[in-house]
C-alpha atoms as a printed R data frame, in Angstrom:
    type eleno elety resid chain resno       x       y       z
1   ATOM     1    CA   UNK     A     1 -19.017 -16.843  18.302
2   ATOM     2    CA   UNK     A     2 -16.126 -16.329  15.890
3   ATOM     3    CA   UNK     A     3 -14.227 -13.099  15.379
4   ATOM     4    CA   UNK     A     4 -11.326 -12.040  13.168
5   ATOM     5    CA   UNK     A     5  -8.021 -10.940  14.698
6   ATOM     6    CA   UNK     A     6  -4.938  -9.494  13.058
7   ATOM     7    CA   UNK     A     7  -2.434 -10.867  15.559
8   ATOM     8    CA   UNK     A     8   0.663  -9.397  13.933
9   ATOM     9    CA   UNK     A     9   1.603  -8.192  10.461
10  ATOM    10    CA   UNK     A    10   0.533 -10.733   7.835
11  ATOM    11    CA   UNK     A    11  -1.144 -12.992  10.419
12  ATOM    12    CA   UNK     A    12  -4.965 -13.183  10.384
13  ATOM    13    CA   UNK     A    13  -6.818 -15.773  12.494
14  ATOM    14    CA   UNK     A    14 -10.356 -16.636  13.580
15  ATOM    15    CA   UNK     A    15 -10.940 -17.006  17.315
16  ATOM    16    CA   UNK     A    16 -13.853 -18.017  19.504
17  ATOM    17    CA   UNK     A    17 -14.849 -15.114  21.765
18  ATOM    18    CA   UNK     A    18 -17.846 -14.550  24.072
19  ATOM    19    CA   UNK     A    19 -21.106 -13.445  22.506
20  ATOM    20    CA   UNK     A    20 -21.555  -9.675  23.093
21  ATOM    21    CA   UNK     A    21 -24.014  -8.584  25.786
22  ATOM    22    CA   UNK     A    22 -26.230  -5.651  24.890
23  ATOM    23    CA   UNK     A    23 -26.307  -2.706  27.319
24  ATOM    24    CA   UNK     A    24 -29.072  -0.121  27.704
25  ATOM    25    CA   UNK     A    25 -28.970   2.253  24.752
26  ATOM    26    CA   UNK     A    26 -27.430  -0.359  22.450
27  ATOM    27    CA   UNK     A    27 -28.653  -2.758  19.788
28  ATOM    28    CA   UNK     A    28 -27.400  -6.260  19.076
29  ATOM    29    CA   UNK     A    29 -26.418  -6.587  15.419
30  ATOM    30    CA   UNK     A    30 -25.673  -9.577  13.213
31  ATOM    31    CA   UNK     A    31 -22.996  -8.770  10.641
32  ATOM    32    CA   UNK     A    32 -23.994  -9.183   6.992
33  ATOM    33    CA   UNK     A    33 -21.102  -7.745   4.945
34  ATOM    34    CA   UNK     A    34 -17.864  -6.007   5.860
35  ATOM    35    CA   UNK     A    35 -15.395  -4.146   3.668
36  ATOM    36    CA   UNK     A    36 -11.611  -4.400   3.879
37  ATOM    37    CA   UNK     A    37 -10.354  -0.842   3.487
38  ATOM    38    CA   UNK     A    38  -6.938   0.669   2.895
39  ATOM    39    CA   UNK     A    39  -6.333   1.135   6.612
40  ATOM    40    CA   UNK     A    40  -7.208  -2.534   7.256
41  ATOM    41    CA   UNK     A    41  -4.732  -3.530   4.557
42  ATOM    42    CA   UNK     A    42  -2.137  -1.226   6.124
43  ATOM    43    CA   UNK     A    43  -2.804  -2.874   9.483
44  ATOM    44    CA   UNK     A    44  -2.278  -6.277   7.871
45  ATOM    45    CA   UNK     A    45   0.969  -5.082   6.305
46  ATOM    46    CA   UNK     A    46   2.174  -3.344   9.450
47  ATOM    47    CA   UNK     A    47   2.274   0.096   7.823
48  ATOM    48    CA   UNK     A    48  -0.827   1.804   9.254
49  ATOM    49    CA   UNK     A    49  -0.015   4.606  11.675
50  ATOM    50    CA   UNK     A    50  -2.816   4.118  14.214
51  ATOM    51    CA   UNK     A    51  -3.150   0.317  14.569
52  ATOM    52    CA   UNK     A    52  -1.983  -1.831  17.504
53  ATOM    53    CA   UNK     A    53  -1.891  -5.655  17.703
54  ATOM    54    CA   UNK     A    54  -3.726  -7.899  18.259
55  ATOM    55    CA   UNK     A    55  -7.054  -6.415  17.222
56  ATOM    56    CA   UNK     A    56 -10.293  -7.230  15.416
57  ATOM    57    CA   UNK     A    57 -10.383  -5.106  12.241
58  ATOM    58    CA   UNK     A    58 -13.333  -3.680  10.362
59  ATOM    59    CA   UNK     A    59 -15.294  -0.436  10.323
60  ATOM    60    CA   UNK     A    60 -17.148  -0.670   7.005
61  ATOM    61    CA   UNK     A    61 -20.167  -2.931   7.364
62  ATOM    62    CA   UNK     A    62 -23.848  -3.671   7.044
63  ATOM    63    CA   UNK     A    63 -25.770  -5.578   9.670
64  ATOM    64    CA   UNK     A    64 -29.232  -6.727  10.720
65  ATOM    65    CA   UNK     A    65 -30.713  -5.595  14.008
66  ATOM    66    CA   UNK     A    66 -31.357  -8.668  16.166
67  ATOM    67    CA   UNK     A    67 -32.359  -7.037  19.455
68  ATOM    68    CA   UNK     A    68 -33.268  -3.454  20.297
69  ATOM    69    CA   UNK     A    69 -35.538  -1.738  22.828
70  ATOM    70    CA   UNK     A    70 -38.157   0.839  21.869
71  ATOM    71    CA   UNK     A    71 -36.246   3.949  20.863
72  ATOM    72    CA   UNK     A    72 -36.498   7.468  19.457
73  ATOM    73    CA   UNK     A    73 -34.568   6.554  16.290
74  ATOM    74    CA   UNK     A    74 -37.192   4.214  14.806
75  ATOM    75    CA   UNK     A    75 -34.807   1.254  14.908
76  ATOM    76    CA   UNK     A    76 -36.492  -2.162  14.956
77  ATOM    77    CA   UNK     A    77 -35.465  -5.839  14.836
78  ATOM    78    CA   UNK     A    78 -34.955  -7.065  11.288
79  ATOM    79    CA   UNK     A    79 -33.884  -3.666   9.973
80  ATOM    80    CA   UNK     A    80 -30.731  -3.693   7.809
81  ATOM    81    CA   UNK     A    81 -28.433  -0.876   8.837
82  ATOM    82    CA   UNK     A    82 -24.962   0.600   8.675
83  ATOM    83    CA   UNK     A    83 -23.148   2.438  11.456
84  ATOM    84    CA   UNK     A    84 -20.867   5.342  12.253
85  ATOM    85    CA   UNK     A    85 -17.672   3.646  13.508
86  ATOM    86    CA   UNK     A    86 -15.819   6.709  14.885
87  ATOM    87    CA   UNK     A    87 -16.194   6.914  18.655
88  ATOM    88    CA   UNK     A    88 -15.554  10.392  20.056
89  ATOM    89    CA   UNK     A    89 -14.979  11.288  23.707
90  ATOM    90    CA   UNK     A    90 -17.500  14.134  23.922
91  ATOM    91    CA   UNK     A    91 -15.250  16.101  26.296
92  ATOM    92    CA   UNK     A    92 -12.287  17.419  24.297
93  ATOM    93    CA   UNK     A    93 -12.008  20.828  22.654
94  ATOM    94    CA   UNK     A    94 -12.947  19.405  19.229
95  ATOM    95    CA   UNK     A    95 -16.027  17.599  20.504
96  ATOM    96    CA   UNK     A    96 -17.238  20.654  22.418
97  ATOM    97    CA   UNK     A    97 -17.093  22.612  19.157
98  ATOM    98    CA   UNK     A    98 -19.076  19.921  17.312
99  ATOM    99    CA   UNK     A    99 -16.058  18.605  15.414
100 ATOM   100    CA   UNK     A   100 -16.670  15.060  16.618
101 ATOM   101    CA   UNK     A   101 -14.938  13.510  13.599
102 ATOM   102    CA   UNK     A   102 -11.729  15.238  14.725
103 ATOM   103    CA   UNK     A   103 -11.990  14.179  18.369
104 ATOM   104    CA   UNK     A   104  -8.619  14.464  20.082
105 ATOM   105    CA   UNK     A   105  -9.157  10.971  21.521
106 ATOM   106    CA   UNK     A   106 -10.922   9.457  18.505
107 ATOM   107    CA   UNK     A   107 -11.330   5.678  18.563
108 ATOM   108    CA   UNK     A   108 -12.233   4.182  15.222
109 ATOM   109    CA   UNK     A   109 -13.555   0.635  15.214
110 ATOM   110    CA   UNK     A   110 -10.880  -1.788  14.061
111 ATOM   111    CA   UNK     A   111  -8.096   0.697  14.753
112 ATOM   112    CA   UNK     A   112  -8.008   2.150  18.271
113 ATOM   113    CA   UNK     A   113 -10.794  -0.170  19.502
114 ATOM   114    CA   UNK     A   114 -12.153  -3.570  18.492
115 ATOM   115    CA   UNK     A   115 -13.729  -3.661  15.055
116 ATOM   116    CA   UNK     A   116 -16.815  -5.177  13.518
117 ATOM   117    CA   UNK     A   117 -15.416  -8.322  11.898
118 ATOM   118    CA   UNK     A   118 -17.220 -10.864  14.058
119 ATOM   119    CA   UNK     A   119 -20.541 -12.637  13.858
120 ATOM   120    CA   UNK     A   120 -22.317 -10.259  16.244
121 ATOM   121    CA   UNK     A   121 -21.568  -6.820  17.667
122 ATOM   122    CA   UNK     A   122 -23.346  -4.255  19.814
123 ATOM   123    CA   UNK     A   123 -23.610  -0.577  18.847
124 ATOM   124    CA   UNK     A   124 -24.990   2.573  20.495
125 ATOM   125    CA   UNK     A   125 -28.358   3.456  19.001
126 ATOM   126    CA   UNK     A   126 -27.302   6.955  17.939
127 ATOM   127    CA   UNK     A   127 -24.603   5.453  15.700
128 ATOM   128    CA   UNK     A   128 -26.967   3.157  13.768
129 ATOM   129    CA   UNK     A   129 -28.481   4.358  10.470
130 ATOM   130    CA   UNK     A   130 -31.369   2.791   8.562
131 ATOM   131    CA   UNK     A   131 -30.187   1.439   5.212
132 ATOM   132    CA   UNK     A   132 -33.566   2.281   3.636
133 ATOM   133    CA   UNK     A   133 -33.722  -0.995   1.735
134 ATOM   134    CA   UNK     A   134 -30.316  -0.796   0.080
135 ATOM   135    CA   UNK     A   135 -28.623  -4.065  -0.847
136 ATOM   136    CA   UNK     A   136 -26.493  -5.067   2.195
137 ATOM   137    CA   UNK     A   137 -23.413  -5.313  -0.039
138 ATOM   138    CA   UNK     A   138 -23.882  -1.728  -1.195
139 ATOM   139    CA   UNK     A   139 -24.708  -0.536   2.312
140 ATOM   140    CA   UNK     A   140 -21.361  -1.881   3.535
141 ATOM   141    CA   UNK     A   141 -19.619   0.523   1.153
142 ATOM   142    CA   UNK     A   142 -21.395   3.672   2.345
143 ATOM   143    CA   UNK     A   143 -18.749   4.394   5.015
144 ATOM   144    CA   UNK     A   144 -15.797   4.708   2.578
145 ATOM   145    CA   UNK     A   145 -17.984   6.869   0.352
146 ATOM   146    CA   UNK     A   146 -18.568   9.074   3.401
147 ATOM   147    CA   UNK     A   147 -14.799   9.455   3.862
148 ATOM   148    CA   UNK     A   148 -14.411  10.672   0.283
149 ATOM   149    CA   UNK     A   149 -17.566  12.785   0.352
150 ATOM   150    CA   UNK     A   150 -16.417  14.526   3.533
151 ATOM   151    CA   UNK     A   151 -13.062  15.408   1.927
152 ATOM   152    CA   UNK     A   152 -14.763  16.866  -1.126
153 ATOM   153    CA   UNK     A   153 -17.049  18.905   1.126
154 ATOM   154    CA   UNK     A   154 -14.009  20.204   3.055
155 ATOM   155    CA   UNK     A   155 -12.722  21.774  -0.171
156 ATOM   156    CA   UNK     A   156 -16.174  23.097  -1.081
157 ATOM   157    CA   UNK     A   157 -15.800  21.744  -4.615
158 ATOM   158    CA   UNK     A   158 -18.012  23.695  -7.022
159 ATOM   159    CA   UNK     A   159 -19.439  23.163 -10.488
160 ATOM   160    CA   UNK     A   160 -16.783  23.826 -13.110
161 ATOM   161    CA   UNK     A   161 -13.832  23.297 -10.765
162 ATOM   162    CA   UNK     A   162 -10.975  21.274 -12.212
163 ATOM   163    CA   UNK     A   163 -10.200  18.590  -9.646
164 ATOM   164    CA   UNK     A   164  -7.221  16.245  -9.662
165 ATOM   165    CA   UNK     A   165  -7.381  13.138  -7.507
166 ATOM   166    CA   UNK     A   166  -4.101  11.336  -6.887
167 ATOM   167    CA   UNK     A   167  -4.822   7.658  -6.251
168 ATOM   168    CA   UNK     A   168  -7.459   5.512  -7.978
169 ATOM   169    CA   UNK     A   169  -8.141   3.167  -5.102
170 ATOM   170    CA   UNK     A   170 -11.558   2.948  -3.473
171 ATOM   171    CA   UNK     A   171 -11.275   6.290  -1.662
172 ATOM   172    CA   UNK     A   172  -9.904   8.090  -4.707
173 ATOM   173    CA   UNK     A   173 -12.582   6.781  -7.056
174 ATOM   174    CA   UNK     A   174 -15.330   7.582  -4.556
175 ATOM   175    CA   UNK     A   175 -13.874  11.087  -4.172
176 ATOM   176    CA   UNK     A   176 -14.199  11.384  -7.942
177 ATOM   177    CA   UNK     A   177 -17.837  10.311  -7.699
178 ATOM   178    CA   UNK     A   178 -18.497  12.879  -4.969
179 ATOM   179    CA   UNK     A   179 -16.805  15.670  -6.943
180 ATOM   180    CA   UNK     A   180 -18.744  14.757 -10.102
181 ATOM   181    CA   UNK     A   181 -21.965  15.002  -8.073
182 ATOM   182    CA   UNK     A   182 -21.055  18.661  -7.506
183 ATOM   183    CA   UNK     A   183 -20.513  19.328 -11.200
184 ATOM   184    CA   UNK     A   184 -16.706  19.396 -11.205
185 ATOM   185    CA   UNK     A   185 -14.405  18.326 -14.015
186 ATOM   186    CA   UNK     A   186 -12.575  15.393 -12.426
187 ATOM   187    CA   UNK     A   187  -9.266  13.820 -13.386
188 ATOM   188    CA   UNK     A   188  -7.652  10.908 -11.567
189 ATOM   189    CA   UNK     A   189  -4.144   9.434 -11.622
190 ATOM   190    CA   UNK     A   190  -2.574   6.169 -10.529
191 ATOM   191    CA   UNK     A   191   0.334   3.859 -11.264
192 ATOM   192    CA   UNK     A   192  -2.145   1.006 -11.817
193 ATOM   193    CA   UNK     A   193  -3.726   0.908 -15.252
194 ATOM   194    CA   UNK     A   194  -6.243  -1.656 -14.001
195 ATOM   195    CA   UNK     A   195  -7.556   0.734 -11.346
196 ATOM   196    CA   UNK     A   196  -7.726   3.546 -13.874
197 ATOM   197    CA   UNK     A   197  -9.962   1.378 -16.058
198 ATOM   198    CA   UNK     A   198 -12.284   0.972 -13.064
199 ATOM   199    CA   UNK     A   199 -12.225   4.738 -12.570
200 ATOM   200    CA   UNK     A   200 -13.344   5.325 -16.158
201 ATOM   201    CA   UNK     A   201 -16.541   3.384 -15.412
202 ATOM   202    CA   UNK     A   202 -17.503   6.108 -12.916
203 ATOM   203    CA   UNK     A   203 -17.549   8.895 -15.501
204 ATOM   204    CA   UNK     A   204 -14.313  10.722 -14.682
205 ATOM   205    CA   UNK     A   205 -13.234  13.271 -17.268
206 ATOM   206    CA   UNK     A   206  -9.765  11.787 -17.507
207 ATOM   207    CA   UNK     A   207  -7.821   8.838 -16.069
208 ATOM   208    CA   UNK     A   208  -4.056   9.242 -16.429
209 ATOM   209    CA   UNK     A   209  -1.386   6.621 -15.890
210 ATOM   210    CA   UNK     A   210   1.646   8.094 -14.109
211 ATOM   211    CA   UNK     A   211   5.240   6.879 -14.167
212 ATOM   212    CA   UNK     A   212   7.035   9.716 -12.380
213 ATOM   213    CA   UNK     A   213   6.985  13.405 -11.388
214 ATOM   214    CA   UNK     A   214   7.376  14.498 -15.011
215 ATOM   215    CA   UNK     A   215   3.966  13.004 -15.747
216 ATOM   216    CA   UNK     A   216   2.347  15.460 -13.343
217 ATOM   217    CA   UNK     A   217   4.009  18.430 -15.019
218 ATOM   218    CA   UNK     A   218   2.569  17.219 -18.307
219 ATOM   219    CA   UNK     A   219  -0.881  16.718 -16.760
220 ATOM   220    CA   UNK     A   220  -0.925  20.319 -15.522
221 ATOM   221    CA   UNK     A   221   0.098  21.557 -18.956
222 ATOM   222    CA   UNK     A   222  -2.284  19.353 -20.960
223 ATOM   223    CA   UNK     A   223  -5.396  19.774 -18.814
224 ATOM   224    CA   UNK     A   224  -5.066  23.240 -17.307
225 ATOM   225    CA   UNK     A   225  -2.785  25.002 -19.775
226 ATOM   226    CA   UNK     A   226  -0.174  25.268 -17.036
227 ATOM   227    CA   UNK     A   227  -2.489  27.009 -14.546
228 ATOM   228    CA   UNK     A   228  -2.895  24.094 -12.143
229 ATOM   229    CA   UNK     A   229  -5.987  22.493 -10.633
230 ATOM   230    CA   UNK     A   230  -8.553  24.303  -8.514
231 ATOM   231    CA   UNK     A   231  -8.592  21.359  -6.097
232 ATOM   232    CA   UNK     A   232  -6.200  18.452  -5.627
233 ATOM   233    CA   UNK     A   233  -7.055  15.470  -3.423
234 ATOM   234    CA   UNK     A   234  -4.466  13.078  -2.000
235 ATOM   235    CA   UNK     A   235  -5.920   9.578  -1.582
236 ATOM   236    CA   UNK     A   236  -2.803   7.428  -1.214
237 ATOM   237    CA   UNK     A   237  -0.861   8.418   1.904
238 ATOM   238    CA   UNK     A   238   2.682   8.655   0.536
239 ATOM   239    CA   UNK     A   239   5.135  11.559   0.694
240 ATOM   240    CA   UNK     A   240   5.466  11.584  -3.097
241 ATOM   241    CA   UNK     A   241   1.718  11.802  -3.701
242 ATOM   242    CA   UNK     A   242   1.366  14.613  -1.145
243 ATOM   243    CA   UNK     A   243   4.072  16.474  -3.059
244 ATOM   244    CA   UNK     A   244   2.267  15.778  -6.338
245 ATOM   245    CA   UNK     A   245  -0.859  17.439  -4.948
246 ATOM   246    CA   UNK     A   246   1.045  20.510  -3.760
247 ATOM   247    CA   UNK     A   247   2.815  20.818  -7.116
248 ATOM   248    CA   UNK     A   248  -0.290  20.454  -9.288
249 ATOM   249    CA   UNK     A   249  -2.583  22.806  -7.313
250 ATOM   250    CA   UNK     A   250  -3.220  26.211  -8.828
251 ATOM   251    CA   UNK     A   251  -2.106  29.440  -7.189
252 ATOM   252    CA   UNK     A   252  -4.911  30.225  -4.752
253 ATOM   253    CA   UNK     A   253  -6.104  26.620  -5.053
254 ATOM   254    CA   UNK     A   254  -7.039  23.983  -2.504
255 ATOM   255    CA   UNK     A   255  -5.408  20.712  -1.507
256 ATOM   256    CA   UNK     A   256  -7.130  18.004   0.574
257 ATOM   257    CA   UNK     A   257  -5.248  15.234   2.374
258 ATOM   258    CA   UNK     A   258  -7.323  12.087   2.940
259 ATOM   259    CA   UNK     A   259  -4.570   9.463   2.711
260 ATOM   260    CA   UNK     A   260  -2.848   8.260   5.886
261 ATOM   261    CA   UNK     A   261   0.796   7.188   6.085
262 ATOM   262    CA   UNK     A   262   3.754   6.815   8.429
263 ATOM   263    CA   UNK     A   263   6.512   8.438   6.392
264 ATOM   264    CA   UNK     A   264   7.892  11.966   6.630
265 ATOM   265    CA   UNK     A   265   8.227  14.418   3.757
266 ATOM   266    CA   UNK     A   266  10.995  16.977   3.358
267 ATOM   267    CA   UNK     A   267   9.642  19.632   0.999
268 ATOM   268    CA   UNK     A   268   9.816  23.346   0.278
269 ATOM   269    CA   UNK     A   269   6.931  24.502   2.462
270 ATOM   270    CA   UNK     A   270   7.295  28.049   1.119
271 ATOM   271    CA   UNK     A   271   5.366  26.808  -1.928
272 ATOM   272    CA   UNK     A   272   2.245  26.858   0.252
273 ATOM   273    CA   UNK     A   273   2.872  30.543   0.970
274 ATOM   274    CA   UNK     A   274   3.879  31.352  -2.606
275 ATOM   275    CA   UNK     A   275   0.735  29.816  -4.052
276 ATOM   276    CA   UNK     A   276  -1.426  30.929  -1.109
277 ATOM   277    CA   UNK     A   277  -2.700  27.374  -0.982
278 ATOM   278    CA   UNK     A   278  -5.554  26.282   1.249
279 ATOM   279    CA   UNK     A   279  -4.455  22.906   2.649
280 ATOM   280    CA   UNK     A   280  -7.131  20.798   4.361
281 ATOM   281    CA   UNK     A   281  -6.832  17.659   6.393
282 ATOM   282    CA   UNK     A   282  -9.904  15.433   6.135
283 ATOM   283    CA   UNK     A   283 -10.560  12.911   8.879
284 ATOM   284    CA   UNK     A   284 -13.461  10.474   9.179
285 ATOM   285    CA   UNK     A   285 -16.957  11.804   8.431
286 ATOM   286    CA   UNK     A   286 -20.106  12.985  10.176
287 ATOM   287    CA   UNK     A   287 -23.664  11.742  10.666
288 ATOM   288    CA   UNK     A   288 -25.036  14.091   7.960
289 ATOM   289    CA   UNK     A   289 -22.578  12.552   5.479
290 ATOM   290    CA   UNK     A   290 -24.032   9.094   6.136
291 ATOM   291    CA   UNK     A   291 -27.645  10.246   5.920
292 ATOM   292    CA   UNK     A   292 -27.130  12.305   2.768
293 ATOM   293    CA   UNK     A   293 -25.281   9.524   0.981
294 ATOM   294    CA   UNK     A   294 -27.737   6.774   1.876
295 ATOM   295    CA   UNK     A   295 -30.407   8.936   0.219
296 ATOM   296    CA   UNK     A   296 -28.208   9.643  -2.826
297 ATOM   297    CA   UNK     A   297 -27.415   5.965  -3.335
298 ATOM   298    CA   UNK     A   298 -31.065   5.031  -2.783
299 ATOM   299    CA   UNK     A   299 -32.043   7.559  -5.471
300 ATOM   300    CA   UNK     A   300 -29.683   5.863  -7.937
301 ATOM   301    CA   UNK     A   301 -27.348   8.853  -8.229
302 ATOM   302    CA   UNK     A   302 -24.233   6.994  -7.083
303 ATOM   303    CA   UNK     A   303 -23.451   3.593  -8.715
304 ATOM   304    CA   UNK     A   304 -21.823   2.305  -5.553
305 ATOM   305    CA   UNK     A   305 -22.120  -1.361  -6.501
306 ATOM   306    CA   UNK     A   306 -19.486  -0.887  -9.226
307 ATOM   307    CA   UNK     A   307 -16.779  -0.346  -6.636
308 ATOM   308    CA   UNK     A   308 -17.136  -3.940  -5.318
309 ATOM   309    CA   UNK     A   309 -14.689  -6.197  -7.147
310 ATOM   310    CA   UNK     A   310 -14.330  -9.233  -4.845
311 ATOM   311    CA   UNK     A   311 -16.444 -11.018  -2.211
312 ATOM   312    CA   UNK     A   312 -15.052 -13.679   0.174
313 ATOM   313    CA   UNK     A   313 -16.758 -15.888   2.721
314 ATOM   314    CA   UNK     A   314 -16.127 -15.168   6.402
315 ATOM   315    CA   UNK     A   315 -14.055 -18.338   6.781
316 ATOM   316    CA   UNK     A   316 -11.781 -17.264   3.924
317 ATOM   317    CA   UNK     A   317 -10.848 -13.903   5.404
318 ATOM   318    CA   UNK     A   318  -7.155 -14.763   5.828
319 ATOM   319    CA   UNK     A   319  -7.022 -15.558   2.118
320 ATOM   320    CA   UNK     A   320  -8.899 -12.332   1.354
321 ATOM   321    CA   UNK     A   321  -6.241 -10.256   3.136
322 ATOM   322    CA   UNK     A   322  -3.402 -12.172   1.502
323 ATOM   323    CA   UNK     A   323  -4.814 -11.871  -2.004
324 ATOM   324    CA   UNK     A   324  -5.638  -8.189  -1.560
325 ATOM   325    CA   UNK     A   325  -2.096  -7.620  -0.303
326 ATOM   326    CA   UNK     A   326  -0.655  -9.390  -3.334
327 ATOM   327    CA   UNK     A   327  -3.061  -7.886  -5.894
328 ATOM   328    CA   UNK     A   328  -3.927  -4.467  -4.484
329 ATOM   329    CA   UNK     A   329  -3.215  -2.850  -7.844
330 ATOM   330    CA   UNK     A   330  -6.055  -4.839  -9.411
331 ATOM   331    CA   UNK     A   331  -8.710  -4.973  -6.682
332 ATOM   332    CA   UNK     A   332 -10.900  -2.185  -5.370
333 ATOM   333    CA   UNK     A   333 -13.475  -2.901  -2.667
334 ATOM   334    CA   UNK     A   334 -13.158  -6.356  -1.138
335 ATOM   335    CA   UNK     A   335 -16.152  -7.520   0.895
336 ATOM   336    CA   UNK     A   336 -16.435 -10.275   3.486
337 ATOM   337    CA   UNK     A   337 -19.729 -12.174   3.482
338 ATOM   338    CA   UNK     A   338 -20.770 -12.911   7.082
339 ATOM   339    CA   UNK     A   339 -24.144 -14.357   6.121
């Protein structure tokens, strides 16, 4: 069968590899759709902190069960599913406390271990979740929604909170959706006016184009009367956007870091003490996030299909990466069609 490999920065190829062999406790899956996420793009560019070459990317996907034994999860051949792609060790201090998303030896598919971008894969049964009839394209986007949803839950966003999200990419917009589900007033910023127009389609309370740090000072003044935001969410992964979130958070507020980057930041950390900020890291997501969101999307409460802007055939995946790299300011969720 064919599988995708990022061999080195900017080099994506298809290779013939052996068909996977299913082990006890696993199902054989045929890929349907896969999403290229920000970390995949960072891996392509050579800027993602956790990636090593060569590797098969991909951890956002929908698939059809081809083979599975009788099991306690109700999984059957022909079922369209999505999967939890974060493999935890089960033995470290985090895992023993139930914090499996923060496993000290976490291996995310397509990052620390081989990803899903091939014709067939095998997955442990406990990581496979019934898509409940969702369109396979939409189901492939549940995982990034889980990332955003988990970050919003970390901050315990409440109705009436003023939330500022820095970054109107897929994760940022989906964080806005998750915060709106909780009744928050949600504002989002980006340097890309195209992405901000996409964000407006998801019902944000404000989408602000930024050109520099002075813009953020004005945002705080215009929207909060100078008080700052109850919650700020970083969804870019740059030193400057981390600083923006610290600066715009209210005294006694909360800041959530979802974005991942390689660069260092030299900043006045005493501001965290002065404001008595609650600063949260948010990594991966948990099984309940997947199950809750599949139900929410199924109920029509999250218009997840709107986040999909481009779909490429499996054979055109090198072009998909190249065009996303060149036009990332204008594209949100890019899907690969494996059907």
